[in-house]
mmCIF file of C-alpha atoms (C1' of nucleotides) in Angstrom:
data_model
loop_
_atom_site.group_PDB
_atom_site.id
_atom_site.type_symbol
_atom_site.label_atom_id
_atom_site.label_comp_id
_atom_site.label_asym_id
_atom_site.label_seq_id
_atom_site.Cartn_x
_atom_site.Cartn_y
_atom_site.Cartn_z
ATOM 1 C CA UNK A 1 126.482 86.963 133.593
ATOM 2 C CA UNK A 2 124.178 84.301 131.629
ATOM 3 C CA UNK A 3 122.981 86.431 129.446
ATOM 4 C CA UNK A 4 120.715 84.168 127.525
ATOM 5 C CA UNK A 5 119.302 86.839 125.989
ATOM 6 C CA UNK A 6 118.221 85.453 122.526
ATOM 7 C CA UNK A 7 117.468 87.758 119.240
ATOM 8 C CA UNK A 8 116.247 90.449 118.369
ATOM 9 C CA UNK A 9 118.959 90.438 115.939
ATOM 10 C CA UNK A 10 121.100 93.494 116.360
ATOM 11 C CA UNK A 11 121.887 94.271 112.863
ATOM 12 C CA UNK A 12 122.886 97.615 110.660
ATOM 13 C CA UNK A 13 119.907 96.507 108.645
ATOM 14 C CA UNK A 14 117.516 96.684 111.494
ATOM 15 C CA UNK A 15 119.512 100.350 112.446
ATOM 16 C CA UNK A 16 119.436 101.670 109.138
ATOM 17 C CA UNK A 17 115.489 100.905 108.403
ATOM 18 C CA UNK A 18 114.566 102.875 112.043
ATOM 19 C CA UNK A 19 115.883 105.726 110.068
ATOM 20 C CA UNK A 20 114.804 105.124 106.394
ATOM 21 C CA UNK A 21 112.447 102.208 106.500
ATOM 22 C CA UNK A 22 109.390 103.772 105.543
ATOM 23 C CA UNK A 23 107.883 104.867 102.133
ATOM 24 C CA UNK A 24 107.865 108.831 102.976
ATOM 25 C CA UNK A 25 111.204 108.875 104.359
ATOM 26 C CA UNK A 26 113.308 107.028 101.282
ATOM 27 C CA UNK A 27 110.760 108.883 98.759
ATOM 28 C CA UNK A 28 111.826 112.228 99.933
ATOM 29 C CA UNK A 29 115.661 111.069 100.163
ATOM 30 C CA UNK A 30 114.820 110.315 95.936
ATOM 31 C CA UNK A 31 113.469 113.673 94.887
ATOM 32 C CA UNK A 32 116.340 115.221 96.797
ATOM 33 C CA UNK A 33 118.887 113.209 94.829
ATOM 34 C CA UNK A 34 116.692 114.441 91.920
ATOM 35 C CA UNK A 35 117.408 117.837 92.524
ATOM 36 C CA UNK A 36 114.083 118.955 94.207
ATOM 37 C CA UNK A 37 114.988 120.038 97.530
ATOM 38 C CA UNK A 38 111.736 122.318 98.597
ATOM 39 C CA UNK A 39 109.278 121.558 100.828
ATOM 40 C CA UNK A 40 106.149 122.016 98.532
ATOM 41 C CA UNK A 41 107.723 120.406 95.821
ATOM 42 C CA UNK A 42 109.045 117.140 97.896
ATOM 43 C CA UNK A 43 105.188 117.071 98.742
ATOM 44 C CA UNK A 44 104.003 117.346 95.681
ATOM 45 C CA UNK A 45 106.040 114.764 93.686
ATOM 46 C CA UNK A 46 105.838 112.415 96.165
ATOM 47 C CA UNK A 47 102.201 112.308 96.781
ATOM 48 C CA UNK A 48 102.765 112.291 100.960
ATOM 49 C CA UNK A 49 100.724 114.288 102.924
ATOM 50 C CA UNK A 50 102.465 116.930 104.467
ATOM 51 C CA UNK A 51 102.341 116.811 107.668
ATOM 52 C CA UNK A 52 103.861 113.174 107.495
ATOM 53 C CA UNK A 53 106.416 114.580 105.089
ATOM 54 C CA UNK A 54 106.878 117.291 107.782
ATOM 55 C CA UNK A 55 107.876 114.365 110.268
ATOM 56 C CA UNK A 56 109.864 112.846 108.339
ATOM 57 C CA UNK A 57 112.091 115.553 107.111
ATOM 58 C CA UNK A 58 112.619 116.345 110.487
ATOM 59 C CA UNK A 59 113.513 112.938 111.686
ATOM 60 C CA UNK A 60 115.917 112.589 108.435
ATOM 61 C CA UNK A 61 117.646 116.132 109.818
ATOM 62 C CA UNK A 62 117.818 114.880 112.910
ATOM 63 C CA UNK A 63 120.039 111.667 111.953
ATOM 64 C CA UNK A 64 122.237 113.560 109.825
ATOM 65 C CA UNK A 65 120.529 112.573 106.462
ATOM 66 C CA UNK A 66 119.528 116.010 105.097
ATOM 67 C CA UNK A 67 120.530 119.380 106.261
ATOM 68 C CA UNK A 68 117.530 122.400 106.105
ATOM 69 C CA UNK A 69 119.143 125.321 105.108
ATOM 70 C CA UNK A 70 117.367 128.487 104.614
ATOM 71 C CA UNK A 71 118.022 129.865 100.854
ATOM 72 C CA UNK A 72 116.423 133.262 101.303
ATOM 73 C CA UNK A 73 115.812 135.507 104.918
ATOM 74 C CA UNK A 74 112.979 137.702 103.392
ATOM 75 C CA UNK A 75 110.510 135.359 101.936
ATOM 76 C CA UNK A 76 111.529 132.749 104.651
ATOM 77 C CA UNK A 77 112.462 129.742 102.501
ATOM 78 C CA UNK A 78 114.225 126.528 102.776
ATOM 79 C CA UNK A 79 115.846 123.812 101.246
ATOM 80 C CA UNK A 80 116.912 120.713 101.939
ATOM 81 C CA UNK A 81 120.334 119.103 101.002
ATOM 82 C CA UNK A 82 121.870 115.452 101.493
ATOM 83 C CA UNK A 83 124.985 115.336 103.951
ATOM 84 C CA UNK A 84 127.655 113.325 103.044
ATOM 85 C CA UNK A 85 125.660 110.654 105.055
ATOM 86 C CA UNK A 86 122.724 111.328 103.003
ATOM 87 C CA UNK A 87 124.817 110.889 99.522
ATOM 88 C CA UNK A 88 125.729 107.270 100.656
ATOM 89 C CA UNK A 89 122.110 106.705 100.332
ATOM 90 C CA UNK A 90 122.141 106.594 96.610
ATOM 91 C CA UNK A 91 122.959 102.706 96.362
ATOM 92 C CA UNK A 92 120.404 102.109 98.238
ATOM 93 C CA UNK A 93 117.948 104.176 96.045
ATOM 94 C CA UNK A 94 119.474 102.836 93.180
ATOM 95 C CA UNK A 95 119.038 99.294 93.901
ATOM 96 C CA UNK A 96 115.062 99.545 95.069
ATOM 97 C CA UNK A 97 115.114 101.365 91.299
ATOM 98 C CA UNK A 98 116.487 99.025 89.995
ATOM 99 C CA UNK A 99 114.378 95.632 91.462
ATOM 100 C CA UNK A 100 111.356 97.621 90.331
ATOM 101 C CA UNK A 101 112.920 98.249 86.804
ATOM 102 C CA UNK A 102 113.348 94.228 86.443
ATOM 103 C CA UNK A 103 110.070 93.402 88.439
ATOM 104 C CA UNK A 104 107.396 96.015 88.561
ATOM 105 C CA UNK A 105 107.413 97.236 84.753
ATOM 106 C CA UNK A 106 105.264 94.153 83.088
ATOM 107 C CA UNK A 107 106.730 94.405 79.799
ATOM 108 C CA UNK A 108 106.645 98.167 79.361
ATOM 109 C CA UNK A 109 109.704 100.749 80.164
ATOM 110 C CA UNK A 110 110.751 102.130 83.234
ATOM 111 C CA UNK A 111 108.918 105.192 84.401
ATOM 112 C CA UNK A 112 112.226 106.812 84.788
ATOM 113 C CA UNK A 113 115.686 106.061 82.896
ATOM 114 C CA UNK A 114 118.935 107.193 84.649
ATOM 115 C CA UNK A 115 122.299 108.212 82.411
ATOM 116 C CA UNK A 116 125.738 107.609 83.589
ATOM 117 C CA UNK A 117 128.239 109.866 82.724
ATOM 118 C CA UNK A 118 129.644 107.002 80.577
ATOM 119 C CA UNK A 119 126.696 107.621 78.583
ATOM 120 C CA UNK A 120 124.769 104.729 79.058
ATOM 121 C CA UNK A 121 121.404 103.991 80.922
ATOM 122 C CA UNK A 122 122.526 103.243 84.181
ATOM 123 C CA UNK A 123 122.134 99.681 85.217
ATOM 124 C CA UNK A 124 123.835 99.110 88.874
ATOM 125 C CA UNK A 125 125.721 95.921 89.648
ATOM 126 C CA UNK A 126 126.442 95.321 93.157
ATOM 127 C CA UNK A 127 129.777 93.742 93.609
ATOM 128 C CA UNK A 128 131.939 93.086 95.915
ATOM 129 C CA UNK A 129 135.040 95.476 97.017
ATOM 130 C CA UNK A 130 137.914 93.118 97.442
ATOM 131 C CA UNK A 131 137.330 90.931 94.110
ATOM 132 C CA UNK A 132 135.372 93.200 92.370
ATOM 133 C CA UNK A 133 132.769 90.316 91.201
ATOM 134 C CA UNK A 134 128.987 91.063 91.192
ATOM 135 C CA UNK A 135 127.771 90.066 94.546
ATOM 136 C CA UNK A 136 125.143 87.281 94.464
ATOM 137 C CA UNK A 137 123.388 86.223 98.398
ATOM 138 C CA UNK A 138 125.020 82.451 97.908
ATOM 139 C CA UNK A 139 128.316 83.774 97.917
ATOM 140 C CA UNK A 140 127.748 85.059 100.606
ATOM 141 C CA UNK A 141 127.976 83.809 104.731
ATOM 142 C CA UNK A 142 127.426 85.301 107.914
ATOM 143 C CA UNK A 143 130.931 85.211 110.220
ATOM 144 C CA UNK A 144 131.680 82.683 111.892
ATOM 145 C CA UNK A 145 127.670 82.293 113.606
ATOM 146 C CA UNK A 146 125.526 79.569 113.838
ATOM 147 C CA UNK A 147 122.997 80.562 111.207
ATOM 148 C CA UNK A 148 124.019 79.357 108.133
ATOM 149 C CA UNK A 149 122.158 80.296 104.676
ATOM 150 C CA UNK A 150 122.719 77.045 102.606
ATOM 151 C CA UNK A 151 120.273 76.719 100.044
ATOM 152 C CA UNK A 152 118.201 80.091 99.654
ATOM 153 C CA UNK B 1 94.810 115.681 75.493
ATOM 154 C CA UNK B 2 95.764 118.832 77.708
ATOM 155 C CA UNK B 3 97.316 116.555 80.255
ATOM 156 C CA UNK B 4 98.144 119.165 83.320
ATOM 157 C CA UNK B 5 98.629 115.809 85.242
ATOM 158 C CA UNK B 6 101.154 117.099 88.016
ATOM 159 C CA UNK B 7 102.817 114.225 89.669
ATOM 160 C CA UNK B 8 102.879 112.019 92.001
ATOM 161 C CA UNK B 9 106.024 111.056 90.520
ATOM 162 C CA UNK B 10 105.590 107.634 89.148
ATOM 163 C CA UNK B 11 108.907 105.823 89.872
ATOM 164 C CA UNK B 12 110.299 102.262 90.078
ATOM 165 C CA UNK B 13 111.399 103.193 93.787
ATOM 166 C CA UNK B 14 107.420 104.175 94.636
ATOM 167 C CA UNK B 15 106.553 101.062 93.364
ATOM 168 C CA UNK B 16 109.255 99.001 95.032
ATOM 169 C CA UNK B 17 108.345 100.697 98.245
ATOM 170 C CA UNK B 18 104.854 99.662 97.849
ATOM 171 C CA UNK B 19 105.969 96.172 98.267
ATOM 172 C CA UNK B 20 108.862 96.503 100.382
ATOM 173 C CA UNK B 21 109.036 99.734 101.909
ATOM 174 C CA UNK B 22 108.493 99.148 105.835
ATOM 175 C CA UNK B 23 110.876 98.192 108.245
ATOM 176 C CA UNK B 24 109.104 94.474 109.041
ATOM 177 C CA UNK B 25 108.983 93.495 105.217
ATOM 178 C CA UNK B 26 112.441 94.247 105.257
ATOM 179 C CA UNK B 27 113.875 92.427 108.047
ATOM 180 C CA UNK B 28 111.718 89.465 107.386
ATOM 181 C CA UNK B 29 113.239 89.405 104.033
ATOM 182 C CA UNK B 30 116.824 89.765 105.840
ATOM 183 C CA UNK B 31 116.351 86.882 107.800
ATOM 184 C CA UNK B 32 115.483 84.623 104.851
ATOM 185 C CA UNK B 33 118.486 85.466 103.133
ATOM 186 C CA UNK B 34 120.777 84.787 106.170
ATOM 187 C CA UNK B 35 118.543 80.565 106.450
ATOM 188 C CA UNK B 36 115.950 81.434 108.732
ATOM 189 C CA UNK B 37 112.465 80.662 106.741
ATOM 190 C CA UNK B 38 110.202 80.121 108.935
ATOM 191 C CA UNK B 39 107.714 81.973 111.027
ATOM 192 C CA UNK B 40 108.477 81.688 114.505
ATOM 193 C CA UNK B 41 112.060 82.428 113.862
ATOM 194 C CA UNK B 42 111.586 85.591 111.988
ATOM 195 C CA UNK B 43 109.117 86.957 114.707
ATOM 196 C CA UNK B 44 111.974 85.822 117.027
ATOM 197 C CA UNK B 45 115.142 87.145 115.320
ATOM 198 C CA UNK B 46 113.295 90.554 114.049
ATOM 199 C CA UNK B 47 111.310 91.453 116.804
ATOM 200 C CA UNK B 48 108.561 91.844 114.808
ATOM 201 C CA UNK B 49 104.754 91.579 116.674
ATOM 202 C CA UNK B 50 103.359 88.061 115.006
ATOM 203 C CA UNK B 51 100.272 89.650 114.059
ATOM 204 C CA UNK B 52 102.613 92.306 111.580
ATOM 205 C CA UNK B 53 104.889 89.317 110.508
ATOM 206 C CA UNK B 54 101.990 87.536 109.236
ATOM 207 C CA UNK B 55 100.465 90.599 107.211
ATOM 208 C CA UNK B 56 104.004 91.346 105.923
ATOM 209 C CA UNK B 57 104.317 87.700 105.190
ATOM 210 C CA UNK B 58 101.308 87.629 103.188
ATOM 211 C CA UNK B 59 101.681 90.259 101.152
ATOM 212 C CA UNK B 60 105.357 89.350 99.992
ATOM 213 C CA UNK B 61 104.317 86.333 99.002
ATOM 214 C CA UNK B 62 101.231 87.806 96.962
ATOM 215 C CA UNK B 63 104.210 90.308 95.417
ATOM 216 C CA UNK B 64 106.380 87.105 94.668
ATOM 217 C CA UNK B 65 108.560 88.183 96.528
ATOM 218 C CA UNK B 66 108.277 84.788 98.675
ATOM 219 C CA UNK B 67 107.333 81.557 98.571
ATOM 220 C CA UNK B 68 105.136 80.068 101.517
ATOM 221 C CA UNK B 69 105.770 76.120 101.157
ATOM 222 C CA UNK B 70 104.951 73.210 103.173
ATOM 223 C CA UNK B 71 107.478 71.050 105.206
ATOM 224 C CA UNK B 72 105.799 69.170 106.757
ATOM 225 C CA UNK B 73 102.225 67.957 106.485
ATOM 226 C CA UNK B 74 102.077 66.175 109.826
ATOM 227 C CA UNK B 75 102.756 68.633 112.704
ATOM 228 C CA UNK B 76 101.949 71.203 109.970
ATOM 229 C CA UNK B 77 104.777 73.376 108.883
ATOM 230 C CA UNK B 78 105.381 75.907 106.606
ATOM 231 C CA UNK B 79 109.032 77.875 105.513
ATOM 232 C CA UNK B 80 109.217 80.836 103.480
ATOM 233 C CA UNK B 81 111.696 81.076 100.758
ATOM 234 C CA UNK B 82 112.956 83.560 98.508
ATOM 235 C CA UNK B 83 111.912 83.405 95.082
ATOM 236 C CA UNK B 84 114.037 84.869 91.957
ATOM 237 C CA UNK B 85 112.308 88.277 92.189
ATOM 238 C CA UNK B 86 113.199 87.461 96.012
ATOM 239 C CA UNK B 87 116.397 87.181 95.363
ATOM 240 C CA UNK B 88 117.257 90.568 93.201
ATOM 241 C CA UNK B 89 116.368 92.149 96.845
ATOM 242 C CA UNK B 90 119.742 91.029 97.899
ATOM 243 C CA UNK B 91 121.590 94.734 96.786
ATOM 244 C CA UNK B 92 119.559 96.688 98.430
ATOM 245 C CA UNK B 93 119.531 94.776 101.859
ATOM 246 C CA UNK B 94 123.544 94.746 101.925
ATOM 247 C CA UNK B 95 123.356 98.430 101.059
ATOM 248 C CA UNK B 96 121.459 98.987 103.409
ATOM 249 C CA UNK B 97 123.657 97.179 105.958
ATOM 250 C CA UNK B 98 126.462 99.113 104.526
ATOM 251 C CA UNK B 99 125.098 102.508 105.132
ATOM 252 C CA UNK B 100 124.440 101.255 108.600
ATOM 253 C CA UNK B 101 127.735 99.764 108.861
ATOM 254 C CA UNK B 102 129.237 102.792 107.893
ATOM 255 C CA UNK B 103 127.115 105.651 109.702
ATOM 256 C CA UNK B 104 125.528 103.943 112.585
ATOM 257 C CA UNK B 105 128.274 101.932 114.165
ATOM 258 C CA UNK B 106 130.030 104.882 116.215
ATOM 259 C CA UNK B 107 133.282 103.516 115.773
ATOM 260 C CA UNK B 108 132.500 100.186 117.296
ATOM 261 C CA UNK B 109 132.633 96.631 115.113
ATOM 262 C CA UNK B 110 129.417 96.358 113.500
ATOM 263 C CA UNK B 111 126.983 93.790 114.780
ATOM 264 C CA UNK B 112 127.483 91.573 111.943
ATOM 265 C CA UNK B 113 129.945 91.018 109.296
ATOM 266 C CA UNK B 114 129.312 88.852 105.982
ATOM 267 C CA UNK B 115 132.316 87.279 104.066
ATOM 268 C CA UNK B 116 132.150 86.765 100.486
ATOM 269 C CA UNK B 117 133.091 83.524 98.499
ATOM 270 C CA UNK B 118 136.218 85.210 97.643
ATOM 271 C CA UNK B 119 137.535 84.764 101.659
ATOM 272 C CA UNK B 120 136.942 88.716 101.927
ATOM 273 C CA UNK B 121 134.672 90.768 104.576
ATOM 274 C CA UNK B 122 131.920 92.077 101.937
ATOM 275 C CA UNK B 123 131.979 95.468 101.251
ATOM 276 C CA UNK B 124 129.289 96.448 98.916
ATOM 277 C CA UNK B 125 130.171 98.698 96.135
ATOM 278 C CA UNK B 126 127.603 99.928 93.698
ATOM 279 C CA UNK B 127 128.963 100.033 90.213
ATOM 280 C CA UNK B 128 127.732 101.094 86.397
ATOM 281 C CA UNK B 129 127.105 97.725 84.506
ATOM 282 C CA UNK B 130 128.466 99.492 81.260
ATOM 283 C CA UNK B 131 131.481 101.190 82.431
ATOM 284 C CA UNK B 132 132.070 99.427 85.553
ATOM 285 C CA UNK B 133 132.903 101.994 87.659
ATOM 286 C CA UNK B 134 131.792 103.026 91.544
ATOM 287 C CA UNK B 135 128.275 104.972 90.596
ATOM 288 C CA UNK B 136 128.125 108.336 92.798
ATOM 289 C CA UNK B 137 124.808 110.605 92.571
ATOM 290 C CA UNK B 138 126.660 113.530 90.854
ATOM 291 C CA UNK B 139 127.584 111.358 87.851
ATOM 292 C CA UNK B 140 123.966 110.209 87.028
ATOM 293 C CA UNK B 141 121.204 112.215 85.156
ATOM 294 C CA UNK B 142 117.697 111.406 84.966
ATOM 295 C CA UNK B 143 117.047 111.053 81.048
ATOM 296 C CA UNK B 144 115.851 114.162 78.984
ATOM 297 C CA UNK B 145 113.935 116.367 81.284
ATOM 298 C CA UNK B 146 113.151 119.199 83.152
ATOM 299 C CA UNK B 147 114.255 117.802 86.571
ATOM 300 C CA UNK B 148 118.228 118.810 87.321
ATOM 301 C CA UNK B 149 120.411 117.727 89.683
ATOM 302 C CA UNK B 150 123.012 119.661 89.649
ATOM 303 C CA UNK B 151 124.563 120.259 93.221
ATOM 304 C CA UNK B 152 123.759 117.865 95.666
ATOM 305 C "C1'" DG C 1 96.606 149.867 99.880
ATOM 306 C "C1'" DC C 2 94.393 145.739 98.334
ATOM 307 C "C1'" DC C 3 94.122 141.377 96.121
ATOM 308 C "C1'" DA C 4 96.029 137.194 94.553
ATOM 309 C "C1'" DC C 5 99.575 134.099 94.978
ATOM 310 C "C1'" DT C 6 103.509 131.136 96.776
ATOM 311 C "C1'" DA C 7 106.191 128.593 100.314
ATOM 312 C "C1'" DC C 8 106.234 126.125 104.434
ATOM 313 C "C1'" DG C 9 104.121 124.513 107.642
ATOM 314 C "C1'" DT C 10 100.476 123.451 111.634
ATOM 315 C "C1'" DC C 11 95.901 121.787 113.308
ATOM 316 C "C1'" DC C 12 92.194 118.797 113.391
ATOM 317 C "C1'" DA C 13 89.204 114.846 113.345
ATOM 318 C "C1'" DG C 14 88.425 110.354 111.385
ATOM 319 C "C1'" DT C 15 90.382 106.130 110.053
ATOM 320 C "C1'" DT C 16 93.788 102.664 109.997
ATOM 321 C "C1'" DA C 17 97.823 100.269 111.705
ATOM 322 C "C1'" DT C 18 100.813 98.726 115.388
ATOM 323 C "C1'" DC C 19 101.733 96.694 119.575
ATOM 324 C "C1'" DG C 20 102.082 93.002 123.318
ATOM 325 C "C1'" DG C 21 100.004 89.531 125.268
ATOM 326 C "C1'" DA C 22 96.826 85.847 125.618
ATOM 327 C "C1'" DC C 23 94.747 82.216 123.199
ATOM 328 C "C1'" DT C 24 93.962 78.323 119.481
ATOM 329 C "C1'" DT C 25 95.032 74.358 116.811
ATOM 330 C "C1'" DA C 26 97.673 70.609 115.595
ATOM 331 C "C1'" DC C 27 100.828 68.003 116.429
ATOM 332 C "C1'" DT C 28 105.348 65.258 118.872
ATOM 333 C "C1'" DG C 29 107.909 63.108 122.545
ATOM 334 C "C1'" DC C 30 108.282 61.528 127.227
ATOM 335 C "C1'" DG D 1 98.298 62.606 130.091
ATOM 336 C "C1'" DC D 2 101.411 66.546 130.201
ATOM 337 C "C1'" DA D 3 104.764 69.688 128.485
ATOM 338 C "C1'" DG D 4 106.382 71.700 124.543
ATOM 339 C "C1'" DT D 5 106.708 73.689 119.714
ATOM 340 C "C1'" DA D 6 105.065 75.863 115.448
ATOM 341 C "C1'" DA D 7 102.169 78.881 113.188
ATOM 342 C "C1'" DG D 8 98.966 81.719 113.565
ATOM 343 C "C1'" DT D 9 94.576 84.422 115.304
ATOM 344 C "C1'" DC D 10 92.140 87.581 118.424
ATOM 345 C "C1'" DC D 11 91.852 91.506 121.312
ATOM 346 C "C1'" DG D 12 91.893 96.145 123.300
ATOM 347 C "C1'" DA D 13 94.761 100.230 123.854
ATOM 348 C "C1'" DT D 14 97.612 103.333 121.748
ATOM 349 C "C1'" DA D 15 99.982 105.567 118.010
ATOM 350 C "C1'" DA D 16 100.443 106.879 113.284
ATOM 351 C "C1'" DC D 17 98.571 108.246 108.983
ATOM 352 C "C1'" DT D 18 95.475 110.828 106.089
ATOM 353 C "C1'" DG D 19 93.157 114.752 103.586
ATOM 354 C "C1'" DG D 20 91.642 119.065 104.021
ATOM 355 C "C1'" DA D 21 91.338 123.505 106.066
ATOM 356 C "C1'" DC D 22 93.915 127.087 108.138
ATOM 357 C "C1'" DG D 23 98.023 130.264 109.486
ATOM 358 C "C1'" DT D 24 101.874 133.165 108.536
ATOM 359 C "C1'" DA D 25 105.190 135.572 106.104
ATOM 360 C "C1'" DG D 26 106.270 137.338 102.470
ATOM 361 C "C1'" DT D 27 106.053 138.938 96.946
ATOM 362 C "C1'" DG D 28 104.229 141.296 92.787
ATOM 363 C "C1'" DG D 29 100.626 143.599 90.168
ATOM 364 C "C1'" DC D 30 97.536 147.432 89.786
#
DNA sequence: GCCACTACGTCCAGTTATCGGACTTACTGC
DNA sequence: GCAGTAAGTCCGATAACTGGACGTAGTGGC
C-alpha cells in the first residue's frame, strides 16, 4: 500500500512525445497537412531516409495518426491521410512553426508563410478556452500539487 | 541559375525540430516550466538516463533555449531556467498535453490538469492573431505555390 | 516484346545514440 | 569520520539511424 513510488512524471506530454516526439515522425505529420500524402514524396521533402520514414509511418498508423489508404489497385499505390486524431495535430505544428518563425529566421523571412482564410498571414495565439486571453506559462499552475512554478 | 534544387523542404518546423525535436529535450523543457530547474530533478521527474539529460541540457542552452546558472558556489549548484526564446516554447508543450489529454487518456482523468489565472482548467485553443478565431488545417494555405492542401 | 520509368518499400552494413548502472567530485550536516 | 546530496562522467551492451543498393509491381512509349 506505500506506494512511495516517486516520478517519472506521468504526463500527456510524456504520452504524446512516445508517439510524435521525434523529428521524422512530426515532419511527415507537416507535409501531410501540406497536402503531400505519398510515400516518395513524404521522403523526399523531408529529407528522412526511408526506411526510418517507413517506421515511422507505420508507428503513426498504428496510433491512429494517419490512415494508409490505397488510391489505385493496379499500380499498387498509397496514400496517407490524417484521422481526426491526426487533424488535432495542427496546433501543435503550428506552434513549433511558429517559435522558429520568431527564433530561427535571423532577420530574414520565414521559409514558409501560411494564409488564413481571413486573409492574413497566419500568426497563432494560444489562448485559453474559458477567458479567451492569450495563454502565457505564469498564468498558469499545476492543480492542487506540490510543484509550484513561481518565478520561471 | 538553373536551380533544379528539389527539397528538403526548408521549414521553420525542421528547424525547430533540430533544436527541440526529441522526446528528452522536450520533457526537460516541461519540467522547467512546471519549477523544477535543476538537474537531478529533471532526470528524476522525466525519466530521462543522466548521460541524455546532460547532452539535451547542453545543447538547449547553446540554442538559448536555457539558461545554465549558478546557485550556489559552495556545494556547487547549478539550475536551468527558461530564457525568453525559452519561454515562446510554452504553446507547443500545452498543445501537446492537449492532444494527449484529449486522445491518450481513454476516458480516464488525465494525469495532470493546469488551471489558468482566470480560476479555469486550461484548455488550449489555437487561434488566428488577426481574426481571432479557432485556426483548423482546412482554413490555412501555404502562400502562393504549387503545394495544395485541399482535402485533408 | 523490350526498355525506361515511377511508386513504395526492403535489405544491408557501418556508424552513432541510447540505456542503466556504477563511479567521481565537491560539498554539508550529524 | 560517515552518510547523504547534487551534478555530472564513464562504460559496455544494445538499439536506432543512415545512405545506398536492390526488389517488385506496375505503366507508357516504340
Amino acid at each position: 500500500m506505500t506506494s512511495i513510488s516517486t516520478e517519472p512524471r506521468t504526463c500527456s506530454v510524456a504520452r504524446t512525445l512516445e508517439i510524435v516526439g521525434e523529428k521524422w515522425a512530426l515532419l511527415a505529420v507537416r507535409e501531410v497537412f501540406l497536402g503531400n500524402r505519398r510515400f516518395d514524396e513524404m521522403v523526399r521533402k523531408t529529407g528522412a531516409p526511408r526506411d526510418t520514414m517507413t517506421a515511422r509511418l507505420k508507428t503513426l498508423v498504428a496510433e491512429g495518426v494517419l490512415e494508409r489508404r490505397p488510391v489505385s489497385e493496379h499500380p499498387p499505390r498509397f496514400e496517407y491521410r490524417l484521422t481526426e486524431a491526426g487533424l488535432d495535430l495542427y496546433p501543435v505544428i503550428v506552434s513549433l512553426m511558429q517559435w522558429g518563425d520568431r527564433h530561427l529566421t535571423n532577420g530574414e523571412a520565414p521559409p514558409m508563410v501560411l494564409t488564413h482564410r481571413c486573409g492574413h498571414p497566419l500568426g497563432a495565439v494560444t489562448t485559453c478556452s474559458s477567458c479567451g486571453e492569450p495563454i502565457h506559462a505564469r498564468d498558469v499552475r499545476p492543480t492542487p500539487h506540490r510543484d509550484s512554478l513561481e518565478g520561471n
